[in-house]
Coordinates of C-alpha atoms in Angstrom, one line a residue:
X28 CA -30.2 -15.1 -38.2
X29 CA -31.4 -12.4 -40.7
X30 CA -29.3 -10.8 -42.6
X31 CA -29.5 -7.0 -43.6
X32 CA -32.3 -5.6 -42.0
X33 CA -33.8 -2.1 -42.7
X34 CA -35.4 -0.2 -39.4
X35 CA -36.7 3.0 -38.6
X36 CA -34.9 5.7 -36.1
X37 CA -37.4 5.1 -32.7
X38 CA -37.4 7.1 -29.1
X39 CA -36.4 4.8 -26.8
X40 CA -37.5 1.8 -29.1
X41 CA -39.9 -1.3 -28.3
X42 CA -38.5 -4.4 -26.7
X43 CA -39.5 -6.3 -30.5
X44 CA -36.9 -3.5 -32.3
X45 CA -34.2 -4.2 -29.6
X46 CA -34.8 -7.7 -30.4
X47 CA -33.8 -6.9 -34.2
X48 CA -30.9 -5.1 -33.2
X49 CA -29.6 -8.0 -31.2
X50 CA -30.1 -10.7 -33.1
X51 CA -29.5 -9.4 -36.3
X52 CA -26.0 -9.5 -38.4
X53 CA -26.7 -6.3 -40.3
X54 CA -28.4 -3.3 -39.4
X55 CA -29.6 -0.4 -41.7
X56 CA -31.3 2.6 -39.9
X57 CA -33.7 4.7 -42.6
X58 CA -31.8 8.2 -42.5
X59 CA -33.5 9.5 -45.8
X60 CA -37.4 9.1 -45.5
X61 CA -40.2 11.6 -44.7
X62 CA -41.0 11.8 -41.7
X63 CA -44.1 9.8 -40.4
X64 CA -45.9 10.9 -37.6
X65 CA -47.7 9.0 -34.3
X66 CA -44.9 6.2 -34.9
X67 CA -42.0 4.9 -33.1
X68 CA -39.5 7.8 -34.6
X69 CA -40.1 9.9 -31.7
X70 CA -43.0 8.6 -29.4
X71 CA -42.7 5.5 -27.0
X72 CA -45.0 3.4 -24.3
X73 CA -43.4 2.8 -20.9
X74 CA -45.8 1.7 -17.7
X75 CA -47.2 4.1 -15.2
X76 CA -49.4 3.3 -12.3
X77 CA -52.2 3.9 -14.4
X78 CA -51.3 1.9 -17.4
X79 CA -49.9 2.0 -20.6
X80 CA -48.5 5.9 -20.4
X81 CA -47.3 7.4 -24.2
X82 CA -44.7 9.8 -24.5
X83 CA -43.9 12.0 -27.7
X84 CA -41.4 14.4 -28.7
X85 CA -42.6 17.2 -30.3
X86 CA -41.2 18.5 -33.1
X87 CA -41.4 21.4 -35.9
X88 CA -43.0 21.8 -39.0
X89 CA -42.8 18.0 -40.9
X90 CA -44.7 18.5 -43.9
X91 CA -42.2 16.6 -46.6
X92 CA -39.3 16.4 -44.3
X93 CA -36.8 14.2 -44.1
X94 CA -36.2 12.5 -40.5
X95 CA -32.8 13.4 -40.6
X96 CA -34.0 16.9 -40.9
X97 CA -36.5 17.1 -38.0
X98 CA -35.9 19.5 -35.6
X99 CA -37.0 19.3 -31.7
X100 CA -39.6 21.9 -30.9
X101 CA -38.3 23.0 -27.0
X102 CA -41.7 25.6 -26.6
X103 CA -42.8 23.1 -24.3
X104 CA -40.7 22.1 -21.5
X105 CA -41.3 18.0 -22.6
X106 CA -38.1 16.8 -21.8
X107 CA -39.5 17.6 -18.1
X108 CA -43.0 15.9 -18.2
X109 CA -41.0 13.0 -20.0
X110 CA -38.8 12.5 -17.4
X111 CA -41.0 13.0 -14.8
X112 CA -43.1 10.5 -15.8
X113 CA -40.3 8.0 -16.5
X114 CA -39.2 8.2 -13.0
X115 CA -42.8 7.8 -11.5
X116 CA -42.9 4.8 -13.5
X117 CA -39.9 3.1 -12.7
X118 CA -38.1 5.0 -9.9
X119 CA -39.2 1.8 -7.7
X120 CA -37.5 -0.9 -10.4
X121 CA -34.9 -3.0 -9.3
X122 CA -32.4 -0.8 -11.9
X123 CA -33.4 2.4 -12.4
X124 CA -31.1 4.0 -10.2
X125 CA -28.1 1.7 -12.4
X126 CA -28.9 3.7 -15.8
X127 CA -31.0 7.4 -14.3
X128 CA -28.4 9.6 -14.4
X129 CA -26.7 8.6 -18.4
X130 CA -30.3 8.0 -19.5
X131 CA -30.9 12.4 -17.9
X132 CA -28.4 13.5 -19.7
X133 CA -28.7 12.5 -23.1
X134 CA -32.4 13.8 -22.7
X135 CA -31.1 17.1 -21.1
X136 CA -28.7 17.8 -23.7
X137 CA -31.6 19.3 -25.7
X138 CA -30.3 18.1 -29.5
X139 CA -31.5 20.5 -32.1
X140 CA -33.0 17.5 -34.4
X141 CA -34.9 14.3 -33.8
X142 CA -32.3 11.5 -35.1
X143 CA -29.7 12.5 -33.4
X144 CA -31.6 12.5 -30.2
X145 CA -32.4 8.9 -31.4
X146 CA -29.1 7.9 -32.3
X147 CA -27.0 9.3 -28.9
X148 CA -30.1 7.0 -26.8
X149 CA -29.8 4.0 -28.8
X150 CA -26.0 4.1 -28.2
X151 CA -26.4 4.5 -24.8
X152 CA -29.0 1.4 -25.0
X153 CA -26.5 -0.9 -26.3
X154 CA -23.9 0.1 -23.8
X155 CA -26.5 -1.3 -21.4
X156 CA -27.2 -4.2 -23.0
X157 CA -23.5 -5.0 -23.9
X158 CA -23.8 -5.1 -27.5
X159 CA -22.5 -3.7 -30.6
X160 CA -24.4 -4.4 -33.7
X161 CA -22.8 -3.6 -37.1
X162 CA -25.0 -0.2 -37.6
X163 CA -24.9 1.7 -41.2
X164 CA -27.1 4.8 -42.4
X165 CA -29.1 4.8 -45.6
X166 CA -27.4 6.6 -48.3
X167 CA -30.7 6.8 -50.5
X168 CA -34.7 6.3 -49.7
X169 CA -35.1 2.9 -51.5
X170 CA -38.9 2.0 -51.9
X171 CA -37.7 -1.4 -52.9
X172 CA -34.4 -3.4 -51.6
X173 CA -32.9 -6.5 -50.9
X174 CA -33.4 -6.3 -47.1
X175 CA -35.5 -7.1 -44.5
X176 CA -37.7 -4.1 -44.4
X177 CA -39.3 -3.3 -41.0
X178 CA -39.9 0.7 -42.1
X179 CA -43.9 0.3 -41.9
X180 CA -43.8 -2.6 -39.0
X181 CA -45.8 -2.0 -35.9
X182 CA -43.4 -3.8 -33.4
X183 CA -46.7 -5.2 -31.3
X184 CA -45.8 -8.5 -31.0
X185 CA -47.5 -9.6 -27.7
X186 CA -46.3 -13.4 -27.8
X187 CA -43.0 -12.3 -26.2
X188 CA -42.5 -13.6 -22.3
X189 CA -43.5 -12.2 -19.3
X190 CA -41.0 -10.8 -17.0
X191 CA -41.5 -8.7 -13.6
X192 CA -42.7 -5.4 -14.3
X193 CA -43.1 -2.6 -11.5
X194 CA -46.8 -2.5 -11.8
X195 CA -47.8 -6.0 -12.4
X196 CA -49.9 -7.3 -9.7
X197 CA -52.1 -4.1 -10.7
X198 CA -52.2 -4.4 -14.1
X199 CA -51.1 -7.3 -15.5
X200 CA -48.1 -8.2 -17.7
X201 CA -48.1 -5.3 -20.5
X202 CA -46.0 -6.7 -23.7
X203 CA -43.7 -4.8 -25.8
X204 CA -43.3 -1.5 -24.5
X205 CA -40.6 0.9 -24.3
X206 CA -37.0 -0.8 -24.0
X207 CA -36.7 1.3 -20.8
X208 CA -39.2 -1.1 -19.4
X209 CA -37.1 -4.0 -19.4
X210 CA -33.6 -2.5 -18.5
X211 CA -35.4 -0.9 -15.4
X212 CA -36.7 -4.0 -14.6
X213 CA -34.6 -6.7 -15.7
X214 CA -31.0 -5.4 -15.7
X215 CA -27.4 -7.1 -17.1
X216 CA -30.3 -10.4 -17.8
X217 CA -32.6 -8.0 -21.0
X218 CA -29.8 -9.0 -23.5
X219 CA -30.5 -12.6 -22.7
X220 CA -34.0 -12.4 -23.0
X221 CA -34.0 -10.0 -25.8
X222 CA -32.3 -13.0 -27.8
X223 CA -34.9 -15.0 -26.8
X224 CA -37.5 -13.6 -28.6
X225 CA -38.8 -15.1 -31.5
X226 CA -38.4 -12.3 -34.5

């Protein structure tokens, strides 16, 4: 088991980061970087009808800001279109209707910035999953440390299992997506197969 592992803040994370956070003794979540853009701080992948669907939060000027500082931009009515989209995709799987109604409200509480958005989700997502890894927030941006740095990783690991996804006999088995994907689809059993992957 790794010890002291440094991760990004993500909306609604990929099943690989999930697997970090379960398996991991240690957790440090970047507070104090820039903001990077077209990354897993605020955009995700779930699994529409069509395929691989992406969804992003917008958000304000980002030019030299921290994440911690990243405000929401509410001009468009996203929160909407995301949820929309989230329940076309998964209204049909066996547990959507288990986790809708926590899952709307976090979204509809319409949080000023980005990482706090982040944070109340993730919290949410290990309530589902039954877990309660030791979480702590980076004092200082460190460009070197003595942990496991997953800042810069991609999280596309696509050796990970196939499980039953809503729109498989369509499309296929789609790896790594959203970690909506598998608590829609696989319940109280994602925790299990979450340890199951090989990090």
């Amino acid at each position: 088991m790794l010890n002291r592992v440094l991760l990004p803040s993500s909306y609604f994370g990929p099943i690989e980061y999930y697997a970090f956070l379960c398996k991991c003794n240690n957790i440090y979540i970047e507070v104090q970087e820039n903001f990077i853009k077209q990354t897993i701080r605020n955009r995700c992948y779930i699994l529409s009808a069509n395929g691989k669907l992406r969804l992003s939060v917008p958000v304000k000027k980002t030019k030299q800001t921290k994440i911690k500082n990243i405000e929401i931009c509410y001009k468009q009515n996203w929160i909407k279109n995301h949820w929309h989209s989230i329940k076309s995709s998964y209204g049909s799987s066996p547990y959507f209707l288990f986790y809708e109604n926590e899952i709307f409200k976090i979204l509809h509480k319409q949080e000023k910035y980005l990482f706090d958005l982040n944070n109340s989700l993730q919290n949410k997502i290990f309530e589902i999953l039954d877990i309660n890894p030791l979480i702590s927030f980076t004092k200082n941006y460190n460009h070197q440390n003595n942990m496991y740095d997953l800042r810069s990783y991609s999280f596309l690991n696509d050796k990970i299992k196939p499980y039953n996804q809503v729109f498989m006999s369509k499309l296929n088995f789609i790896p790594n997506l959203s970690i909506l994907d598998l608590i829609f689809n696989l319940g109280p059993q994602s925790t299990k197969y979450l340890l199951e992957i090989d990090i």
